[in-house]
Amino acid sequence: MTDLATAPASTVEQVDAPPGRKRRRLDRETTLMLVVPPILVVLAFIGYVVWRQNATLTGAELEQLKWSQVWSLIGQHARLTFVSSVLVVLVAVPLGIALTRGPIRKFSPFVVAFANAGQGAPSVGLIVLLAIWLGYGFWTAVISLTVYGLLPVLRNTITGLDGIDPTLVEAGRGLGMSSTAVLLRVELPLAVPVIMAGVRTALVLVVGTATLATFINGGGLGAILQTGISLFLPKLMVAGAVLVALLALLIEWLGRVLELVARPKGL
Amino acid sequence: MWDFIVERREQIAYNTFQHFNLVVQAVVVATVIGVALAVLIVRAPALQGVANALSAIGLTIPSFALVGLLLPVFSIGAFTAFVAVAFYAVLPVLRNSVVGLQGVDATLIESARGMGMSGFAVLWRVRLPLAWPVILAGVRISMQMSMGVAAIAAYVLGPGLGGYIFKGLAQIGGANAVNYALVGTLGVVVVALLADALLLLLGRLTISKGTRVA
Amino acid sequence: MTTDLSKAPEPTDSSGSTGSGGSISGAEILLEDVVKQYPGQKSPAVGSLSLTIPAGEIVMFVGPSGCGKTTSLKMINRLIEPTSGTIKIDGEDIRGKSETELRRKIGYVIQGGSLFPHMTVEKNIALVPKLLGWDKKRIDERVDELLDLVSLDPGRYRKRYPRELSGGQQQRVGVARGLAADPPVILMDEPFGAVDPITRQRLQDELLSIQRELRKTIVCVTHDIDEAIKLGDRILILQEGAQIAQYDTPEVVLGAPATEFVADFIGSGSSLKQLSLARVSEVELRKPTTATVGERVADVKQRAEAAGDRSVVVLDERGRPVGWPWLRQLKGDTVLEPTEDLVNIDLRSTLNDALDTMLSSSHGGAVVTGDRDQYLGVVVFDAVTEHIRSLEEEARD
């Protein structure tokens, strides 16, 4: 749900690992989070399938939990998450880079403070307001999810770039690299672990918030929950909640894998 | 917009208070639970990774999904909202408390024991006060998060400002849709800022001058 | 090995470590066959340590890292429980009381002072008295008294937080906190390890002067042999597994290292180390001819030649030395007050300091003064070397 709570563990990097060791030791939490969630997801999904095949479902329940319906909702949910996350990265990373360079630099505290305060706005309010303004639908949902996911990536990009040892940047310039070359070949690669931690946080925020997209006909697994709650059908509520939670865990896990893969070798 | 607020000022004030009230109560309970769990967890280093992993998983579960899970158990109403908010609020407090308690210099603890403090005195007078700034930072995160969770919990008739947002949603196209949604959203932002300011003040009052940064 | 206490020479009062002062308020500590074996380790951290720490003395535990000195120390206040063996303080088995009760009667001072950063100086010092249930007035008075004792102005420092103090001041507060409830026994673990050498020296001197007054039993772990020599009434040198290599006064340890290990550990220059142990007061002073300002030069020369001296010490009317001229430098009718400054040394200075002064003097000696700068005599190289030789012989016997 929140970036502040999940970021620290992944941003504490053991930088001074001996150079000969290719595989970095992962801390216990990271290891657990790489191994446990996929197993949990698979087991729970098997459990769901078994329950689904044996449960006696009626009208609306049957309608919502039809396999074709479920798969299509999962697809929508994933697409919402994926499209929004890509947009988040495309907006937040360049913005973060811009805010660490030249004269714009001095605005970065204000931008971060503003984004921080904005994070205090309830996601559901943002979605509803945007829907009133732009109308219902997939793209309105995508825009609100993007706005909501911006902060963690923006902040981590700024933190990551600011945290680089200035002597390395100087060394790059001293070798005759242009400032663009230093950015692309020295600064960004070194900041990747921190940026990726932000991306993972954003993924979790976005996949969770995408549950609310159903309120504005944006699709996604929230539909099952919404129907379940409006008609007070406990089976639907639980089934919807389980499916959403499993998808969120899976996406979080993918974020962790991505984070691990994207980490430059040697760091 | 202004007329809208003035006409409903009593009701808005009441709901704002309800929102604040729900979140503060949940966060207070969560803080007690989170710190207590952390105190137990730091005794066993093996549990720490597990606890962190569990809290990461907990934070991944979308709040709307949790509300759906709780509803069959606790039924529609304020209590479900309270449980949902408190569930998420525990996690950052727990995490920060573990970090804070672990961060207390081991020589200070030994020094305290060497002076003849009992285990409880060491915890109460040395470890918790020294970890408090970090714990409080966790409480601030919890508070901010809980504001949004409480808004979503309004979907199952939880108290507070979230109700306005859903009212706005229900009336889209109607005259007051924007007003409802704006009042709900901005109201939550205002309550969140207010609560955060209160926590900063609490920090000022409770964090020893000797450990305060700057 | 000289563990048998009856053989060990009584600590000499003039060595400066104990000195004259208050009556002994410390308690004897007795370790009998104390063993600490950690599970899963082959050899014990402490293998059967037996030791008597006499009341009112400073005993220094030294040895290479991992020799078990800190473990041995921490068993005394039960921060570490011995696997077997008995420890008695003032004749009482330390297992007779609860851990907390025991520790409240043992001062504990560790590196850097280890002050609680969230408490003021006052609160830090007051901790143990509060645990013991003293009333507020008594605690307040005690805090003032202790701050005075460690040379910190109570008015200025009471309300400060540790981070507002220098390292040396923090360490002083740490010592004050250890003394707070007036415990008979104080344990120190590398107490001055975290401060710069100059501050360390000052803190050591202060500790010695505090100890002259209080006469506690102080057990202090250090890795610094020089610190051990300076502070200790006795030094316990430990080898791996807390095997006693030697337990004796610094004089004996330096003069007659019991084993190769001890000799190695002390390192070269043990005679030089003796010099910071011995005081000028222990050396025989020479009494060359003196002259008083205003006396007739002819009389002075006559007196000096009769005594076989080629120089005289010039004193002012109140008997304070002001110069040390050669005879040929005496000109004119009467002895004048010399223009050059004379560097005196105090009777209580260490021989180390005295040698420093002597080396810069053309006479190969230094003028020694006592209270209120009164002239006492002159210390020369020969007397110092003679003294060192006698110390070494004494130690060998």
Tab-separated table of N, CA, C and O in Angstrom, chain B residues 59-160:
chain	number	residue	atom	x	y	z
B	59	LEU	N	0.827	-5.765	3.193
B	59	LEU	CA	0.685	-4.470	2.529
B	59	LEU	C	0.338	-4.615	1.053
B	59	LEU	O	-0.142	-3.682	0.422
B	60	THR	N	0.592	-5.805	0.503
B	60	THR	CA	0.295	-6.018	-0.908
B	60	THR	C	-1.198	-6.239	-1.144
B	60	THR	O	-1.728	-5.910	-2.192
B	61	ILE	N	-1.851	-6.804	-0.143
B	61	ILE	CA	-3.271	-7.103	-0.323
B	61	ILE	C	-4.060	-5.808	-0.473
B	61	ILE	O	-3.992	-4.932	0.391
B	62	PRO	N	-4.774	-5.646	-1.578
B	62	PRO	CA	-5.518	-4.410	-1.786
B	62	PRO	C	-6.566	-4.222	-0.689
B	62	PRO	O	-7.197	-5.178	-0.236
B	63	SER	N	-6.738	-2.970	-0.269
B	63	SER	CA	-7.632	-2.721	0.858
B	63	SER	C	-9.076	-3.089	0.526
B	63	SER	O	-9.820	-3.574	1.378
B	64	PHE	N	-9.441	-2.888	-0.725
B	64	PHE	CA	-10.806	-3.231	-1.122
B	64	PHE	C	-11.039	-4.740	-0.982
B	64	PHE	O	-12.107	-5.193	-0.565
B	65	ALA	N	-9.975	-5.511	-1.284
B	65	ALA	CA	-10.066	-6.959	-1.137
B	65	ALA	C	-10.202	-7.344	0.329
B	65	ALA	O	-10.997	-8.217	0.684
B	66	LEU	N	-9.458	-6.659	1.180
B	66	LEU	CA	-9.536	-6.985	2.610
B	66	LEU	C	-10.936	-6.690	3.143
B	66	LEU	O	-11.502	-7.477	3.912
B	67	VAL	N	-11.461	-5.554	2.683
B	67	VAL	CA	-12.818	-5.217	3.100
B	67	VAL	C	-13.772	-6.340	2.695
B	67	VAL	O	-14.617	-6.783	3.478
B	68	GLY	N	-13.606	-6.842	1.481
B	68	GLY	CA	-14.440	-7.937	0.996
B	68	GLY	C	-14.283	-9.191	1.842
B	68	GLY	O	-15.245	-9.915	2.090
B	69	LEU	N	-13.052	-9.430	2.292
B	69	LEU	CA	-12.802	-10.613	3.113
B	69	LEU	C	-13.419	-10.483	4.496
B	69	LEU	O	-13.893	-11.452	5.082
B	70	LEU	N	-13.381	-9.254	5.026
B	70	LEU	CA	-13.850	-9.051	6.401
B	70	LEU	C	-15.373	-9.005	6.493
B	70	LEU	O	-15.959	-9.344	7.515
B	71	LEU	N	-15.975	-8.575	5.390
B	71	LEU	CA	-17.409	-8.319	5.417
B	71	LEU	C	-18.249	-9.519	5.861
B	71	LEU	O	-19.115	-9.384	6.726
B	72	PRO	N	-17.978	-10.708	5.294
B	72	PRO	CA	-18.778	-11.863	5.721
B	72	PRO	C	-18.612	-12.149	7.210
B	72	PRO	O	-19.514	-12.695	7.855
B	73	VAL	N	-17.478	-11.788	7.771
B	73	VAL	CA	-17.219	-12.084	9.175
B	73	VAL	C	-17.844	-11.035	10.089
B	73	VAL	O	-18.526	-11.346	11.052
B	74	PHE	N	-17.584	-9.769	9.782
B	74	PHE	CA	-17.994	-8.708	10.706
B	74	PHE	C	-19.245	-7.949	10.266
B	74	PHE	O	-19.686	-7.041	10.948
B	75	SER	N	-19.729	-8.287	9.076
B	75	SER	CA	-20.931	-7.641	8.568
B	75	SER	C	-20.691	-6.153	8.265
B	75	SER	O	-19.667	-5.589	8.602
B	76	ILE	N	-21.689	-5.565	7.629
B	76	ILE	CA	-21.543	-4.184	7.175
B	76	ILE	C	-21.534	-3.215	8.347
B	76	ILE	O	-22.261	-3.394	9.316
B	77	GLY	N	-20.640	-2.199	8.272
B	77	GLY	CA	-20.671	-1.180	9.316
B	77	GLY	C	-19.316	-0.721	9.789
B	77	GLY	O	-18.269	-1.057	9.210
B	78	ALA	N	-19.358	0.018	10.869
B	78	ALA	CA	-18.161	0.701	11.357
B	78	ALA	C	-17.088	-0.264	11.827
B	78	ALA	O	-15.900	-0.002	11.668
B	79	PHE	N	-17.501	-1.394	12.401
B	79	PHE	CA	-16.487	-2.281	12.967
B	79	PHE	C	-15.604	-2.890	11.885
B	79	PHE	O	-14.391	-3.006	12.050
B	80	THR	N	-16.210	-3.280	10.768
B	80	THR	CA	-15.432	-3.792	9.640
B	80	THR	C	-14.422	-2.748	9.198
B	80	THR	O	-13.253	-3.065	8.944
B	81	ALA	N	-14.890	-1.498	9.107
B	81	ALA	CA	-13.990	-0.417	8.704
B	81	ALA	C	-12.823	-0.312	9.686
B	81	ALA	O	-11.656	-0.214	9.281
B	82	PHE	N	-13.174	-0.375	10.954
B	82	PHE	CA	-12.136	-0.256	11.987
B	82	PHE	C	-11.092	-1.368	11.847
B	82	PHE	O	-9.889	-1.123	11.861
B	83	VAL	N	-11.570	-2.607	11.682
B	83	VAL	CA	-10.638	-3.736	11.585
B	83	VAL	C	-9.748	-3.593	10.352
B	83	VAL	O	-8.536	-3.801	10.411
B	84	ALA	N	-10.353	-3.194	9.235
B	84	ALA	CA	-9.576	-3.062	7.998
B	84	ALA	C	-8.500	-1.995	8.172
B	84	ALA	O	-7.325	-2.205	7.828
B	85	VAL	N	-8.882	-0.850	8.714
B	85	VAL	CA	-7.918	0.235	8.888
B	85	VAL	C	-6.806	-0.200	9.843
B	85	VAL	O	-5.620	-0.018	9.575
B	86	ALA	N	-7.189	-0.809	10.949
B	86	ALA	CA	-6.198	-1.211	11.945
B	86	ALA	C	-5.236	-2.266	11.379
B	86	ALA	O	-4.044	-2.239	11.670
B	87	PHE	N	-5.762	-3.162	10.528
B	87	PHE	CA	-4.912	-4.209	9.955
B	87	PHE	C	-3.733	-3.593	9.206
B	87	PHE	O	-2.576	-3.948	9.430
B	88	TYR	N	-4.054	-2.651	8.307
B	88	TYR	CA	-2.955	-2.038	7.550
B	88	TYR	C	-2.068	-1.191	8.450
B	88	TYR	O	-0.862	-1.119	8.269
B	89	ALA	N	-2.684	-0.530	9.426
B	89	ALA	CA	-1.917	0.389	10.277
B	89	ALA	C	-0.873	-0.351	11.114
B	89	ALA	O	0.180	0.190	11.429
B	90	VAL	N	-1.152	-1.606	11.446
B	90	VAL	CA	-0.189	-2.358	12.256
B	90	VAL	C	1.141	-2.525	11.515
B	90	VAL	O	2.209	-2.421	12.105
B	91	LEU	N	1.049	-2.748	10.197
B	91	LEU	CA	2.235	-3.202	9.470
B	91	LEU	C	3.405	-2.204	9.478
B	91	LEU	O	4.518	-2.587	9.827
B	92	PRO	N	3.194	-0.937	9.103
B	92	PRO	CA	4.337	-0.011	9.176
B	92	PRO	C	4.851	0.186	10.599
B	92	PRO	O	6.068	0.301	10.812
B	93	VAL	N	3.955	0.195	11.569
B	93	VAL	CA	4.397	0.362	12.961
B	93	VAL	C	5.257	-0.826	13.362
B	93	VAL	O	6.335	-0.677	13.947
B	94	LEU	N	4.788	-2.005	13.008
B	94	LEU	CA	5.537	-3.217	13.330
B	94	LEU	C	6.931	-3.162	12.730
B	94	LEU	O	7.940	-3.379	13.385
B	95	ARG	N	6.950	-2.833	11.441
B	95	ARG	CA	8.222	-2.826	10.726
B	95	ARG	C	9.190	-1.810	11.335
B	95	ARG	O	10.343	-2.114	11.611
B	96	ASN	N	8.709	-0.605	11.552
B	96	ASN	CA	9.587	0.422	12.109
B	96	ASN	C	9.992	0.109	13.544
B	96	ASN	O	11.103	0.416	13.954
B	97	SER	N	9.090	-0.490	14.299
B	97	SER	CA	9.439	-0.824	15.686
B	97	SER	C	10.561	-1.849	15.718
B	97	SER	O	11.470	-1.751	16.539
B	98	VAL	N	10.490	-2.828	14.821
B	98	VAL	CA	11.554	-3.828	14.773
B	98	VAL	C	12.877	-3.143	14.442
B	98	VAL	O	13.891	-3.334	15.121
B	99	VAL	N	12.844	-2.298	13.418
B	99	VAL	CA	14.069	-1.596	13.029
B	99	VAL	C	14.569	-0.726	14.185
B	99	VAL	O	15.747	-0.727	14.525
B	100	GLY	N	13.641	-0.004	14.805
B	100	GLY	CA	14.030	0.911	15.882
B	100	GLY	C	14.591	0.176	17.088
B	100	GLY	O	15.634	0.550	17.626
B	101	LEU	N	13.928	-0.899	17.486
B	101	LEU	CA	14.399	-1.637	18.656
B	101	LEU	C	15.732	-2.300	18.380
B	101	LEU	O	16.607	-2.356	19.237
B	102	GLN	N	15.877	-2.770	17.142
B	102	GLN	CA	17.140	-3.399	16.790
B	102	GLN	C	18.270	-2.395	16.743
B	102	GLN	O	19.416	-2.734	16.977
B	103	GLY	N	17.917	-1.164	16.391
B	103	GLY	CA	18.943	-0.147	16.211
B	103	GLY	C	19.518	0.377	17.513
B	103	GLY	O	20.492	1.106	17.503
B	104	VAL	N	18.921	-0.002	18.630
B	104	VAL	CA	19.446	0.498	19.907
B	104	VAL	C	20.813	-0.141	20.160
B	104	VAL	O	20.966	-1.353	20.099
B	105	ASP	N	21.778	0.717	20.393
B	105	ASP	CA	23.155	0.302	20.615
B	105	ASP	C	23.237	-0.783	21.698
B	105	ASP	O	22.789	-0.594	22.821
B	106	ALA	N	23.841	-1.915	21.339
B	106	ALA	CA	23.909	-3.043	22.268
B	106	ALA	C	24.680	-2.688	23.538
B	106	ALA	O	24.365	-3.190	24.618
B	107	THR	N	25.659	-1.809	23.420
B	107	THR	CA	26.430	-1.478	24.622
B	107	THR	C	25.564	-0.694	25.608
B	107	THR	O	25.752	-0.793	26.811
B	108	LEU	N	24.598	0.084	25.072
B	108	LEU	CA	23.708	0.810	25.973
B	108	LEU	C	22.840	-0.167	26.755
B	108	LEU	O	22.592	0.008	27.949
B	109	ILE	N	22.386	-1.199	26.065
B	109	ILE	CA	21.554	-2.188	26.733
B	109	ILE	C	22.374	-2.921	27.792
B	109	ILE	O	21.924	-3.121	28.918
B	110	GLU	N	23.589	-3.261	27.418
B	110	GLU	CA	24.425	-3.951	28.378
B	110	GLU	C	24.732	-3.054	29.566
B	110	GLU	O	24.735	-3.476	30.719
B	111	SER	N	24.977	-1.800	29.236
B	111	SER	CA	25.247	-0.831	30.279
B	111	SER	C	24.060	-0.752	31.249
B	111	SER	O	24.238	-0.738	32.472
B	112	ALA	N	22.864	-0.717	30.685
B	112	ALA	CA	21.663	-0.637	31.518
B	112	ALA	C	21.537	-1.877	32.408
B	112	ALA	O	21.245	-1.783	33.598
B	113	ARG	N	21.791	-3.040	31.803
B	113	ARG	CA	21.717	-4.262	32.604
B	113	ARG	C	22.799	-4.264	33.662
B	113	ARG	O	22.573	-4.659	34.809
B	114	GLY	N	23.989	-3.796	33.279
B	114	GLY	CA	25.110	-3.757	34.206
B	114	GLY	C	24.850	-2.853	35.393
B	114	GLY	O	25.426	-3.010	36.452
B	115	MET	N	23.951	-1.862	35.181
B	115	MET	CA	23.632	-0.953	36.278
B	115	MET	C	22.570	-1.532	37.193
B	115	MET	O	22.216	-0.917	38.194
B	116	GLY	N	22.026	-2.663	36.802
B	116	GLY	CA	21.050	-3.298	37.672
B	116	GLY	C	19.619	-3.005	37.293
B	116	GLY	O	18.719	-3.083	38.126
B	117	MET	N	19.373	-2.653	36.014
B	117	MET	CA	17.989	-2.463	35.599
B	117	MET	C	17.384	-3.825	35.279
B	117	MET	O	18.039	-4.664	34.668
B	118	SER	N	16.120	-3.994	35.640
B	118	SER	CA	15.448	-5.255	35.325
B	118	SER	C	15.137	-5.277	33.832
B	118	SER	O	15.211	-4.249	33.161
B	119	GLY	N	14.790	-6.447	33.322
B	119	GLY	CA	14.486	-6.574	31.898
B	119	GLY	C	13.408	-5.596	31.469
B	119	GLY	O	13.506	-4.947	30.433
B	120	PHE	N	12.400	-5.441	32.307
B	120	PHE	CA	11.318	-4.537	31.964
B	120	PHE	C	11.797	-3.081	31.969
B	120	PHE	O	11.454	-2.303	31.082
B	121	ALA	N	12.629	-2.754	32.959
B	121	ALA	CA	13.136	-1.376	33.032
B	121	ALA	C	13.990	-1.059	31.818
B	121	ALA	O	13.925	0.041	31.274
B	122	VAL	N	14.802	-2.029	31.384
B	122	VAL	CA	15.634	-1.801	30.213
B	122	VAL	C	14.738	-1.517	29.002
B	122	VAL	O	14.981	-0.598	28.228
B	123	LEU	N	13.670	-2.288	28.886
B	123	LEU	CA	12.757	-2.090	27.761
B	123	LEU	C	12.070	-0.737	27.864
B	123	LEU	O	12.033	0.040	26.918
B	124	TRP	N	11.526	-0.451	29.003
B	124	TRP	CA	10.659	0.716	29.163
B	124	TRP	C	11.440	2.024	29.217
B	124	TRP	O	10.982	3.041	28.742
B	125	ARG	N	12.628	1.969	29.841
B	125	ARG	CA	13.334	3.223	30.054
B	125	ARG	C	14.491	3.447	29.111
B	125	ARG	O	14.999	4.561	29.014
B	126	VAL	N	14.935	2.388	28.451
B	126	VAL	CA	16.058	2.579	27.536
B	126	VAL	C	15.660	2.252	26.101
B	126	VAL	O	15.740	3.084	25.210
B	127	ARG	N	15.181	1.027	25.880
B	127	ARG	CA	14.985	0.603	24.488
B	127	ARG	C	13.830	1.326	23.822
B	127	ARG	O	13.984	1.851	22.721
B	128	LEU	N	12.678	1.358	24.470
B	128	LEU	CA	11.544	2.015	23.823
B	128	LEU	C	11.783	3.516	23.615
B	128	LEU	O	11.536	4.015	22.521
B	129	PRO	N	12.289	4.247	24.625
B	129	PRO	CA	12.540	5.665	24.367
B	129	PRO	C	13.525	5.893	23.222
B	129	PRO	O	13.365	6.823	22.436
B	130	LEU	N	14.539	5.036	23.128
B	130	LEU	CA	15.523	5.236	22.069
B	130	LEU	C	14.952	4.846	20.708
B	130	LEU	O	15.330	5.401	19.684
B	131	ALA	N	14.045	3.880	20.686
B	131	ALA	CA	13.455	3.463	19.412
B	131	ALA	C	12.275	4.354	19.031
B	131	ALA	O	11.815	4.330	17.893
B	132	TRP	N	11.793	5.138	19.961
B	132	TRP	CA	10.552	5.897	19.759
B	132	TRP	C	10.547	6.778	18.500
B	132	TRP	O	9.548	6.791	17.768
B	133	PRO	N	11.624	7.511	18.191
B	133	PRO	CA	11.568	8.321	16.971
B	133	PRO	C	11.281	7.477	15.727
B	133	PRO	O	10.496	7.885	14.868
B	134	VAL	N	11.891	6.310	15.656
B	134	VAL	CA	11.672	5.442	14.499
B	134	VAL	C	10.250	4.877	14.520
B	134	VAL	O	9.578	4.794	13.488
B	135	ILE	N	9.791	4.490	15.710
B	135	ILE	CA	8.429	3.968	15.831
B	135	ILE	C	7.427	5.033	15.396
B	135	ILE	O	6.495	4.774	14.630
B	136	LEU	N	7.665	6.244	15.850
B	136	LEU	CA	6.747	7.335	15.535
B	136	LEU	C	6.710	7.605	14.027
B	136	LEU	O	5.654	7.915	13.475
B	137	ALA	N	7.863	7.459	13.383
B	137	ALA	CA	7.881	7.618	11.923
B	137	ALA	C	6.965	6.571	11.299
B	137	ALA	O	6.245	6.856	10.328
B	138	GLY	N	6.990	5.359	11.858
B	138	GLY	CA	6.097	4.311	11.381
B	138	GLY	C	4.636	4.673	11.611
B	138	GLY	O	3.778	4.419	10.770
B	139	VAL	N	4.359	5.273	12.749
B	139	VAL	CA	2.985	5.673	13.062
B	139	VAL	C	2.501	6.722	12.046
B	139	VAL	O	1.353	6.685	11.602
B	140	ARG	N	3.404	7.619	11.659
B	140	ARG	CA	3.012	8.637	10.667
B	140	ARG	C	2.643	7.983	9.342
B	140	ARG	O	1.657	8.360	8.699
B	141	ILE	N	3.447	7.003	8.927
B	141	ILE	CA	3.133	6.293	7.688
B	141	ILE	C	1.774	5.614	7.815
B	141	ILE	O	0.923	5.705	6.935
B	142	SER	N	1.563	4.944	8.942
B	142	SER	CA	0.298	4.258	9.191
B	142	SER	C	-0.870	5.229	9.095
B	142	SER	O	-1.895	4.938	8.484
B	143	MET	N	-0.694	6.375	9.720
B	143	MET	CA	-1.778	7.352	9.765
B	143	MET	C	-2.154	7.789	8.353
B	143	MET	O	-3.329	7.808	7.996
B	144	GLN	N	-1.134	8.097	7.554
B	144	GLN	CA	-1.406	8.558	6.195
B	144	GLN	C	-2.131	7.479	5.387
B	144	GLN	O	-3.122	7.735	4.719
B	145	MET	N	-1.609	6.247	5.516
B	145	MET	CA	-2.222	5.133	4.799
B	145	MET	C	-3.671	4.921	5.221
B	145	MET	O	-4.552	4.682	4.403
B	146	SER	N	-3.871	5.005	6.533
B	146	SER	CA	-5.192	4.696	7.081
B	146	SER	C	-6.259	5.658	6.592
B	146	SER	O	-7.433	5.288	6.480
B	147	MET	N	-5.871	6.895	6.299
B	147	MET	CA	-6.840	7.866	5.807
B	147	MET	C	-7.509	7.341	4.535
B	147	MET	O	-8.726	7.417	4.364
B	148	GLY	N	-6.678	6.804	3.630
B	148	GLY	CA	-7.196	6.284	2.365
B	148	GLY	C	-7.988	5.001	2.560
B	148	GLY	O	-9.024	4.792	1.932
B	149	VAL	N	-7.494	4.130	3.435
B	149	VAL	CA	-8.194	2.869	3.685
B	149	VAL	C	-9.577	3.165	4.262
B	149	VAL	O	-10.587	2.558	3.869
B	150	ALA	N	-9.622	4.132	5.166
B	150	ALA	CA	-10.906	4.489	5.783
B	150	ALA	C	-11.884	4.988	4.723
B	150	ALA	O	-13.089	4.708	4.784
B	151	ALA	N	-11.360	5.730	3.745
B	151	ALA	CA	-12.233	6.236	2.682
B	151	ALA	C	-12.838	5.080	1.898
B	151	ALA	O	-14.031	5.078	1.575
B	152	ILE	N	-11.997	4.071	1.607
B	152	ILE	CA	-12.506	2.920	0.853
B	152	ILE	C	-13.496	2.118	1.692
B	152	ILE	O	-14.512	1.624	1.194
B	153	ALA	N	-13.190	2.033	3.003
B	153	ALA	CA	-14.062	1.266	3.886
B	153	ALA	C	-15.461	1.878	3.970
B	153	ALA	O	-16.408	1.223	4.405
B	154	ALA	N	-15.576	3.129	3.550
B	154	ALA	CA	-16.899	3.759	3.550
B	154	ALA	C	-17.846	3.040	2.589
B	154	ALA	O	-19.065	3.166	2.685
B	155	TYR	N	-17.273	2.290	1.665
B	155	TYR	CA	-18.102	1.546	0.725
B	155	TYR	C	-18.959	0.527	1.462
B	155	TYR	O	-20.047	0.173	1.003
B	156	VAL	N	-18.470	0.042	2.586
B	156	VAL	CA	-19.284	-0.874	3.381
B	156	VAL	C	-19.871	-0.125	4.573
B	156	VAL	O	-19.978	-0.654	5.679
B	157	LEU	N	-20.178	1.138	4.335
B	157	LEU	CA	-20.854	1.996	5.309
B	157	LEU	C	-20.014	2.265	6.556
B	157	LEU	O	-20.542	2.426	7.646
B	158	GLY	N	-18.685	2.287	6.353
B	158	GLY	CA	-17.840	2.761	7.436
B	158	GLY	C	-18.075	4.244	7.622
B	158	GLY	O	-18.565	4.917	6.713
B	159	PRO	N	-17.757	4.772	8.783
B	159	PRO	CA	-17.993	6.189	9.056
B	159	PRO	C	-16.976	7.070	8.344
B	159	PRO	O	-15.950	6.588	7.871
B	160	GLY	N	-17.258	8.348	8.253
B	160	GLY	CA	-16.265	9.290	7.770
B	160	GLY	C	-16.564	9.889	6.421
B	160	GLY	O	-17.682	9.800	5.896
